[in-house]
Coordinates of C-alpha atoms in Angstrom, one line a residue:
X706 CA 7.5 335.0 153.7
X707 CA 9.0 337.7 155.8
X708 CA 12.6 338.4 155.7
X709 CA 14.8 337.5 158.4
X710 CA 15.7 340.0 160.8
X711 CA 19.3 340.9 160.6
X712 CA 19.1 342.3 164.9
X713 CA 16.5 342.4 168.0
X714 CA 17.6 345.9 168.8
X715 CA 15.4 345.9 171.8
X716 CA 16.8 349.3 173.1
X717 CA 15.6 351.3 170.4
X718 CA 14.4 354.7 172.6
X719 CA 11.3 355.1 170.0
X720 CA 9.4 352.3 168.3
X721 CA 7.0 352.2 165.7
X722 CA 4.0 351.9 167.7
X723 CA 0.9 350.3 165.9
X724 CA -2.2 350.5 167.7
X725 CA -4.6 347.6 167.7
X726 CA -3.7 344.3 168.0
X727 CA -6.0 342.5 165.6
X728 CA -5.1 340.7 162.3
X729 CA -4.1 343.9 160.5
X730 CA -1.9 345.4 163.4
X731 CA -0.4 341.6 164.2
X732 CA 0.7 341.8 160.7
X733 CA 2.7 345.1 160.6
X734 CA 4.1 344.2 163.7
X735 CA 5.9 340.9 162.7
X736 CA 6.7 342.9 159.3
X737 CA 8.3 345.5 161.3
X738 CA 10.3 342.7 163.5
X739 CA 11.5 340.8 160.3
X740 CA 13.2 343.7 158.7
X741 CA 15.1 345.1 162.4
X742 CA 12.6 347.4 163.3
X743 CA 10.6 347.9 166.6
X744 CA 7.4 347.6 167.0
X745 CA 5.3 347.8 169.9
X746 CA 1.3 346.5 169.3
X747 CA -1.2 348.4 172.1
X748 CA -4.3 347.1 172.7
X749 CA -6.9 348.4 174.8
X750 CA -8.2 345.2 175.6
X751 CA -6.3 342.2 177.6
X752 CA -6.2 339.8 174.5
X753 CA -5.2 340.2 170.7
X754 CA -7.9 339.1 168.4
X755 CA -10.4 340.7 170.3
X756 CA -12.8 341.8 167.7
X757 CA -13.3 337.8 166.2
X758 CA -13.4 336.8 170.1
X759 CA -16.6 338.6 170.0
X760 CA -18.3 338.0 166.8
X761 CA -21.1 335.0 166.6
X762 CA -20.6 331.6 167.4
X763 CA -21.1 330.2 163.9
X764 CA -18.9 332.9 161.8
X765 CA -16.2 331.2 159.6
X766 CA -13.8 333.0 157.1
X767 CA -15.4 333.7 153.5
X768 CA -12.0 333.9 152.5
X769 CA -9.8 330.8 151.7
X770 CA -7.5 329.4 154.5
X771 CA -4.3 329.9 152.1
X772 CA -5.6 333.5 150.8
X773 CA -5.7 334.5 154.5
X774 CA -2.8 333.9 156.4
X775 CA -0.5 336.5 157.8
X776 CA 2.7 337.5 156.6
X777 CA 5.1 334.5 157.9
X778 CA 3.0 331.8 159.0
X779 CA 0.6 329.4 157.5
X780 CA -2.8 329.0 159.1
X781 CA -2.7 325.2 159.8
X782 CA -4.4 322.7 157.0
X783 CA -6.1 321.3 159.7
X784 CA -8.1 324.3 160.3
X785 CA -9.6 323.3 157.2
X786 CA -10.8 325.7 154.1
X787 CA -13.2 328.0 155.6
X788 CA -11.9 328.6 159.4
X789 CA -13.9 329.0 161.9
X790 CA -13.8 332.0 163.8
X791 CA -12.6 330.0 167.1
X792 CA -9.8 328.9 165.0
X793 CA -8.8 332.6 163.6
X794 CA -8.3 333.3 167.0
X795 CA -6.4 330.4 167.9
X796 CA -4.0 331.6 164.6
X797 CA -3.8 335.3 165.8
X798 CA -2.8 334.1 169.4
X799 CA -0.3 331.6 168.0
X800 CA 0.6 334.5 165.2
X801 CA 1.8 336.9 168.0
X802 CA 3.7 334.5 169.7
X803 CA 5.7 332.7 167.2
X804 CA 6.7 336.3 166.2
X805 CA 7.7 337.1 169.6
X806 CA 5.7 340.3 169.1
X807 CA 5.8 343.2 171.7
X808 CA 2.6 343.9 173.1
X809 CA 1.2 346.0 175.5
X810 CA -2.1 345.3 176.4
X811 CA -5.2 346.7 178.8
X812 CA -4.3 350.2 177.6
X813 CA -5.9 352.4 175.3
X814 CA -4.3 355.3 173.4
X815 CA -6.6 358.0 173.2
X816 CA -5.7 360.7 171.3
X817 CA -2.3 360.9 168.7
X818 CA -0.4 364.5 168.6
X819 CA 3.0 365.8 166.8
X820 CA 5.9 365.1 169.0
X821 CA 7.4 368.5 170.2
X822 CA 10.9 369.1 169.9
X823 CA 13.1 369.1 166.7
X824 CA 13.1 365.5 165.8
X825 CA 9.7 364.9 164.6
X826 CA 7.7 361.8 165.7
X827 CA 4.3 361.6 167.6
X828 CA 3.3 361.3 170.8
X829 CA 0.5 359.1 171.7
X830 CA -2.1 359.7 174.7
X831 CA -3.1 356.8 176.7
X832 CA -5.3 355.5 179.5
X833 CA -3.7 355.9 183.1
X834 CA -1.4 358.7 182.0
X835 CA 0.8 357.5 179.8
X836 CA 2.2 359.3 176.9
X837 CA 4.4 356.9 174.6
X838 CA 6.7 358.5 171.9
X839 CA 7.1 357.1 168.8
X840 CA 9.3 357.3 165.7
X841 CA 6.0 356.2 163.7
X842 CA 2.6 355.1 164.1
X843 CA 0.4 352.6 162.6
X844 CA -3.4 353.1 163.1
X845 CA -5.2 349.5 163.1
X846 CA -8.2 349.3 165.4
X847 CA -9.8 347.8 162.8
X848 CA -12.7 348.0 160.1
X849 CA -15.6 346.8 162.8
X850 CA -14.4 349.3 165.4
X851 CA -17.7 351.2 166.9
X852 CA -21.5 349.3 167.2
X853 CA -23.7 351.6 164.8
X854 CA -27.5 351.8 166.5
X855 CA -29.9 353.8 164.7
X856 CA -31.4 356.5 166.8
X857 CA -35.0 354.7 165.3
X858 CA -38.0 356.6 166.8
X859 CA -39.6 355.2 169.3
X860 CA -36.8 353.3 170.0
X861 CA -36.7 353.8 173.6
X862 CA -40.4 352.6 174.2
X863 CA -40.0 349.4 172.5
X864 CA -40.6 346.8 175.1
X865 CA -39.0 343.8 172.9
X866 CA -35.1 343.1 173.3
X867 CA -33.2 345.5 170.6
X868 CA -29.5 344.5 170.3
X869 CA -26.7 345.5 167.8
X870 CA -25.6 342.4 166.0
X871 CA -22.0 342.8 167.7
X872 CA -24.1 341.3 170.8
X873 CA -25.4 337.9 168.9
X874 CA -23.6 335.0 169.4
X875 CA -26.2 331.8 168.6
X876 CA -30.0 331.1 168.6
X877 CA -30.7 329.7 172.0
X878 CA -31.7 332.9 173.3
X879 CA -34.2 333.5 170.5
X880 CA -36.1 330.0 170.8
X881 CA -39.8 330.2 169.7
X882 CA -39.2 334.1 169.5
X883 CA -40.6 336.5 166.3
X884 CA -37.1 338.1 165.1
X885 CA -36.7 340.7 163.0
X886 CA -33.2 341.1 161.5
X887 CA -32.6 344.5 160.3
X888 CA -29.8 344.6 157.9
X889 CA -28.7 342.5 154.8
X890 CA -24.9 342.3 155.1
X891 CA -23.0 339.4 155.5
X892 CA -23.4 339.8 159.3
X893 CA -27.4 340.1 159.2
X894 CA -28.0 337.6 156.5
X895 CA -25.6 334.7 158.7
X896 CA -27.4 335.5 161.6
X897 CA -30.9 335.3 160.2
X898 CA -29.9 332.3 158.6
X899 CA -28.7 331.0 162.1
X900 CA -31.7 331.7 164.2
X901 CA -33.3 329.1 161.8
X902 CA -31.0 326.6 162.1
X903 CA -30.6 326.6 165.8
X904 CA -31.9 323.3 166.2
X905 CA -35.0 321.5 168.1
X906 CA -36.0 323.9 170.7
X907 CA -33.7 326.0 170.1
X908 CA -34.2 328.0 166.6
X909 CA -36.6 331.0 166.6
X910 CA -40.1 330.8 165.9
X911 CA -39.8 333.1 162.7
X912 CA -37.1 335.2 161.2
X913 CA -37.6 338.3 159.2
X914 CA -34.9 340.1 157.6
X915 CA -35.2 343.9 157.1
X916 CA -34.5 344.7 153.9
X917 CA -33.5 348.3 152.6
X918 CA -31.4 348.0 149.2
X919 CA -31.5 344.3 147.7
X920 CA -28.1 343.4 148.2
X921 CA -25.9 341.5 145.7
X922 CA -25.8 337.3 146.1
X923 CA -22.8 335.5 145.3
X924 CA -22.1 331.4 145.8
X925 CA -19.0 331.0 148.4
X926 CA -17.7 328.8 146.1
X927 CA -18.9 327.3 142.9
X928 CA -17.5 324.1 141.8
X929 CA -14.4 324.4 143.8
X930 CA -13.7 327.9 142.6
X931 CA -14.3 330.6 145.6
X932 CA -15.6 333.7 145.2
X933 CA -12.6 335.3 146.8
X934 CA -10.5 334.1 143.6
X935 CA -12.9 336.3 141.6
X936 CA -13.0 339.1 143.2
X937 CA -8.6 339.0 143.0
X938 CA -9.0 338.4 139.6
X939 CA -11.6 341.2 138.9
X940 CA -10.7 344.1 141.1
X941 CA -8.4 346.1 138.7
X942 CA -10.8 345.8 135.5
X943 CA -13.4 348.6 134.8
X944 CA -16.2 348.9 136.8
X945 CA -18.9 348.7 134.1
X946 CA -17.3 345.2 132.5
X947 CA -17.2 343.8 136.2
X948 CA -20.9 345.3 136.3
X949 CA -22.1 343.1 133.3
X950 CA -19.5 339.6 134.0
X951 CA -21.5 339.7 137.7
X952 CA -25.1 340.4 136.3
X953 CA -24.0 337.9 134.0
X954 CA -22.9 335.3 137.1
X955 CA -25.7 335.9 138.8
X956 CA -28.7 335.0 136.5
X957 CA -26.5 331.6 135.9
X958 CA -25.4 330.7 139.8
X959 CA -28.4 332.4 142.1
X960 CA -32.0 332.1 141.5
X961 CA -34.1 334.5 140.9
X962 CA -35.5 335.3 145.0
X963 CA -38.2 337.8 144.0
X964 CA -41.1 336.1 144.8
X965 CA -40.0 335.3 147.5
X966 CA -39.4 339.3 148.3
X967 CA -35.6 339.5 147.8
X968 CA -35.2 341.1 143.8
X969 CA -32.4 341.3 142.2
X970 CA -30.7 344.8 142.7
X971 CA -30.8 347.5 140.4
X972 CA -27.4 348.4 140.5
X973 CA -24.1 346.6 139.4
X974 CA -21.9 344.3 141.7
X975 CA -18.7 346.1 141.3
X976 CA -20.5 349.6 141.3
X977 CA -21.9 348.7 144.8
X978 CA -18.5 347.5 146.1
X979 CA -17.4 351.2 144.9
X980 CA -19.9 352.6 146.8
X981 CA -18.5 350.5 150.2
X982 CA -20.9 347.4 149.9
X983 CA -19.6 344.0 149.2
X984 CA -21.6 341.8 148.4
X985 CA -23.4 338.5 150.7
X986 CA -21.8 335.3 150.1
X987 CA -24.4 332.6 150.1
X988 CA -23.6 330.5 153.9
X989 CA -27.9 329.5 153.3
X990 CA -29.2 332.8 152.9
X991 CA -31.0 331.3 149.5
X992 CA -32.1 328.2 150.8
X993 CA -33.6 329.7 153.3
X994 CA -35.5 332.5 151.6
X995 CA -36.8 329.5 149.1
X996 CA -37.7 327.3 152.5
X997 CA -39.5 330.7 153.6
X998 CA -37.7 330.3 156.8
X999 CA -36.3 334.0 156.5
X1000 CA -38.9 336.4 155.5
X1001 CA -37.5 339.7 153.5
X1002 CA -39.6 342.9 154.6
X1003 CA -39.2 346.5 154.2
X1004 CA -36.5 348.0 156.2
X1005 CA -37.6 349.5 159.6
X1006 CA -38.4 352.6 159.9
X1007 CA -39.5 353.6 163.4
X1008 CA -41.3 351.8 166.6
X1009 CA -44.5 352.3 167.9
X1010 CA -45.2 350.9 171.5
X1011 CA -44.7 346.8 170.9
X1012 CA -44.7 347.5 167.4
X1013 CA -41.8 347.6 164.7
X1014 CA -43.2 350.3 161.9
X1015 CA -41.4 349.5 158.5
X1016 CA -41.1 351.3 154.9
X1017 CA -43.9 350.7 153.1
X1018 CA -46.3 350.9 156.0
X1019 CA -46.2 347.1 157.1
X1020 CA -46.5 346.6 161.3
X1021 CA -45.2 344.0 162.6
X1022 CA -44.7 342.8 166.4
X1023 CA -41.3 340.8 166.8
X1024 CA -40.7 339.5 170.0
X1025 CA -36.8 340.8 169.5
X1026 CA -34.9 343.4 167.1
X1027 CA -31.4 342.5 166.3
X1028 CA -29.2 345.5 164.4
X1029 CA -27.2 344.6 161.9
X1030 CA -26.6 347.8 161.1
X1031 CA -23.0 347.7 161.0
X1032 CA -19.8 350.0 162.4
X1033 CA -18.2 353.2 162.5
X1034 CA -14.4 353.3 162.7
X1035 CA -14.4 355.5 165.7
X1036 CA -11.3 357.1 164.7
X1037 CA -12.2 361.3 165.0
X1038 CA -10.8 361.0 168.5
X1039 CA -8.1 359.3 168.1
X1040 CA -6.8 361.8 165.1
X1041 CA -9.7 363.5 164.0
X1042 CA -7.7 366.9 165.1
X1043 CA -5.1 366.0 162.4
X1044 CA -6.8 366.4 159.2
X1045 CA -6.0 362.9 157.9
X1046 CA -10.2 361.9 157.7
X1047 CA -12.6 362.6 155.2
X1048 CA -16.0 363.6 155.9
X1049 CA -17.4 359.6 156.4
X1050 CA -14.8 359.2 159.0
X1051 CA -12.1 357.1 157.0
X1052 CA -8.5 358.1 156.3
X1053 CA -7.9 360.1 153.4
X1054 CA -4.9 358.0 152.7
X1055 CA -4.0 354.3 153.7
X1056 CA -1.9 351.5 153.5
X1057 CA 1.9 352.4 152.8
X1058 CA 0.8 356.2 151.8
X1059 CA 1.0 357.6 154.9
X1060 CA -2.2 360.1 156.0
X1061 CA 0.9 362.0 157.6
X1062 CA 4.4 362.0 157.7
X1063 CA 5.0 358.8 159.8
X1064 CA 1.5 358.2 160.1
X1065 CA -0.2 355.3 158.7
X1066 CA -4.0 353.3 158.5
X1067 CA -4.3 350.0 157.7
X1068 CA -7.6 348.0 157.2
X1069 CA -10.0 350.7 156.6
X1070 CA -11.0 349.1 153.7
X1071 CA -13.6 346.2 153.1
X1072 CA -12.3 344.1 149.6
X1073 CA -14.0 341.9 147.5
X1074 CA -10.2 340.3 147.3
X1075 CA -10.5 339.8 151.2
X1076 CA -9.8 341.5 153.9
X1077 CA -7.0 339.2 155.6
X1078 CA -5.3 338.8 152.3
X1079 CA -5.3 343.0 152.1
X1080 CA -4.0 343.2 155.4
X1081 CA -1.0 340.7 154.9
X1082 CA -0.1 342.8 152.1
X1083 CA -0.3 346.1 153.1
X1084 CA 1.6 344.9 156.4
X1085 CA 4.6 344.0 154.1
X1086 CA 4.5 347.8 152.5
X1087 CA 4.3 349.5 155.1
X1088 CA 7.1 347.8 156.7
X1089 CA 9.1 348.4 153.5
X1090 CA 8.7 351.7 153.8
X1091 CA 9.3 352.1 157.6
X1092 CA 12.7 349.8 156.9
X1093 CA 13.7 352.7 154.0
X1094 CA 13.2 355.9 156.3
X1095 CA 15.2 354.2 159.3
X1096 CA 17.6 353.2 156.8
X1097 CA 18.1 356.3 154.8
X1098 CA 17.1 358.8 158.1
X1099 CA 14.1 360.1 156.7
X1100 CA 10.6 359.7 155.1
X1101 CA 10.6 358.4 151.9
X1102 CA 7.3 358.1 151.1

């Protein structure tokens, strides 16, 4: 729970401003607020939550409803285990204003810079004009920040629809269509799974899924027991055990899918999640590969008039192309000038290490352990170690 706030000292001259007012910026916010600091959220849209407002109809948490909630308020039981992404925004709306959190929204801050003058602090660059000075700043914008499209040759030619996933929201579009899903994330295998099930008249007239490294398969939850648990449980063993316990889950829990064109990968589950890749949690994925209802393929490679050119030499002409390529965290703007990044974009430090004095990142990660869970957690740090410098007048890091 979050500790009660011993003031509202609302006439602070220069809050902690935390940029981004999704779950992970919502978080640090109320953090801030319990322990009598300021905190102003900006958002460069006109609504918090933004990023689930725009993700596909049928998304629902993969992480448990009491392993997600935000510091200092339940998500309601009625919401039930698995909460729809309708519902997460319905939380993050009620989140902000059961906090009474400060928000500031329809502006965008552009570009972060050193404060001048003696007393350190940074000064933050904003649409309209505005330049906002803050005592501290907390980077969230988020995970999903910035569509990534592969420049694919021949792109521009195709005549089909191509669409980034981000655009997706159900089937009805897609009716009677040949889709090719390219990507085999969590986002690309749900959607592929939901252009089948779109109902009479309604679901597409057959689904490929564009395959370029066979992904690791995990069951949501197995006899009560969800994934998420496992991953929490796991996360601070050694890779290689983790490696074996997984290959060891998978040949009991997942069928073997490569006759149906979907092997089993070649590399270990926790080794992957190393690399950046988490793996799929089953929402029908396999029952649908089984059904044939989603065909794997070889990943695409390039376009060629009406026709989708893949890896191992395969053409193919879908109807529609949907990217589920994933995101960049569009952050070298914002503080790419500063040093803090390393060379994929990401900050070099994160969570309650600040990237620079006063600086901070959260939710630049992507956790088998679950991302909300992370984000409630780090939230609480990096408010204690806000509190401490306010306290003691300076960074204790």
């Amino acid at each position: 729970m979050l500790e009660t706030a011993p003031s509202d000292d609302r006439t602070e001259p220069r809050p902690v401003y935390v940029i981004g007012a999704g779950p992970g910026g919502l978080a640090v916010a109320a953090a801030l607020g319990a322990r009598g600091v300021r905190a102003v959220v900006v958002e460069k849209t006109a609504e918090v939550g933004s990023s689930w407002r725009r993700h596909y109809d049928r998304l629902r948490l993969h992480t448990t409803r009491r392993l997600s909630a935000l510091p200092g308020l339940r998500i309601p039981r009625r919401f039930g285990r698995w909460v729809a992404r309708n519902d997460v925004v319905r939380y993050l709306e009620k989140y902000a204003e059961y906090h009474e959190l400060e928000l500031i929204t329809g502006v965008e801050v552009t570009r972060i810079d050193p404060a001048p003058g003696p007393d350190g602090g940074w000064l933050l660059h904003a649409t309209g004009g505005r330049e906002l000075t803050a005592s501290a700043v907390v980077v969230a914008t988020g995970y999903n920040h910035t569509p990534h499209l592969p420049e694919w040759p021949g792109a521009t030619e195709y005549p089909g629809t191509l669409v980034h996933a981000s655009e997706y929201r159900d089937a009805a579009p897609y009716a009677g269509q040949d889709v090719l899903v390219v990507g085999v994330g969590n986002t690309g295998a749900e959607i592929a799974v939901d252009l089948t099930e779109g109902g009479p008249g309604r679901a597409a007239g057959r689904v490929r899924l564009a395959v370029r490294t066979a992904p690791h398969i995990v069951r949501r939850s197995t006899a009560g027991w969800p994934a998420q648990r496992t991953g929490i449980l796991v996360r601070r063993l050694p890779v290689r055990l983790v490696d074996r316990l997984g290959a060891l889950t998978a040949k009991l829990s997942v069928p073997d899918l490569a006759p149906y064109g979907l092997p089993r990968p070649d590399t270990g589950l926790y080794s992957r999640v190393k690399q950046g890749a988490v793996p799929v949690q089953d929402v029908g994925l396999i029952a649908a590969v089984k059904a044939r209802a989603v065909l794997p393929v070889a990943t695409l490679e390039s376009f060629d008039g009406a026709e989708a050119v893949l890896a191992d030499g395969t053409r193919i002409t879908p109807d529609a192309v949907i990217a589920a390529t994933g995101y960049r965290r569009g952050l070298e703007g914002l503080v790419g000038h500063l040093g803090v990044l390393d060379e994929r974009g990401l900050p070099r430090r994160k969570g309650a290490r600040p990237a620079a004095e006063g600086l901070f990142f959260t939710g630049y990660t992507n956790p088998i352990s679950g991302m909300l869970r992370e984000l409630a957690r780090d939230a609480e740090r990096i408010a204690r170690v806000l509190a401490r410098t306010r306290s003691t007048g300076g960074p204790r890091t």
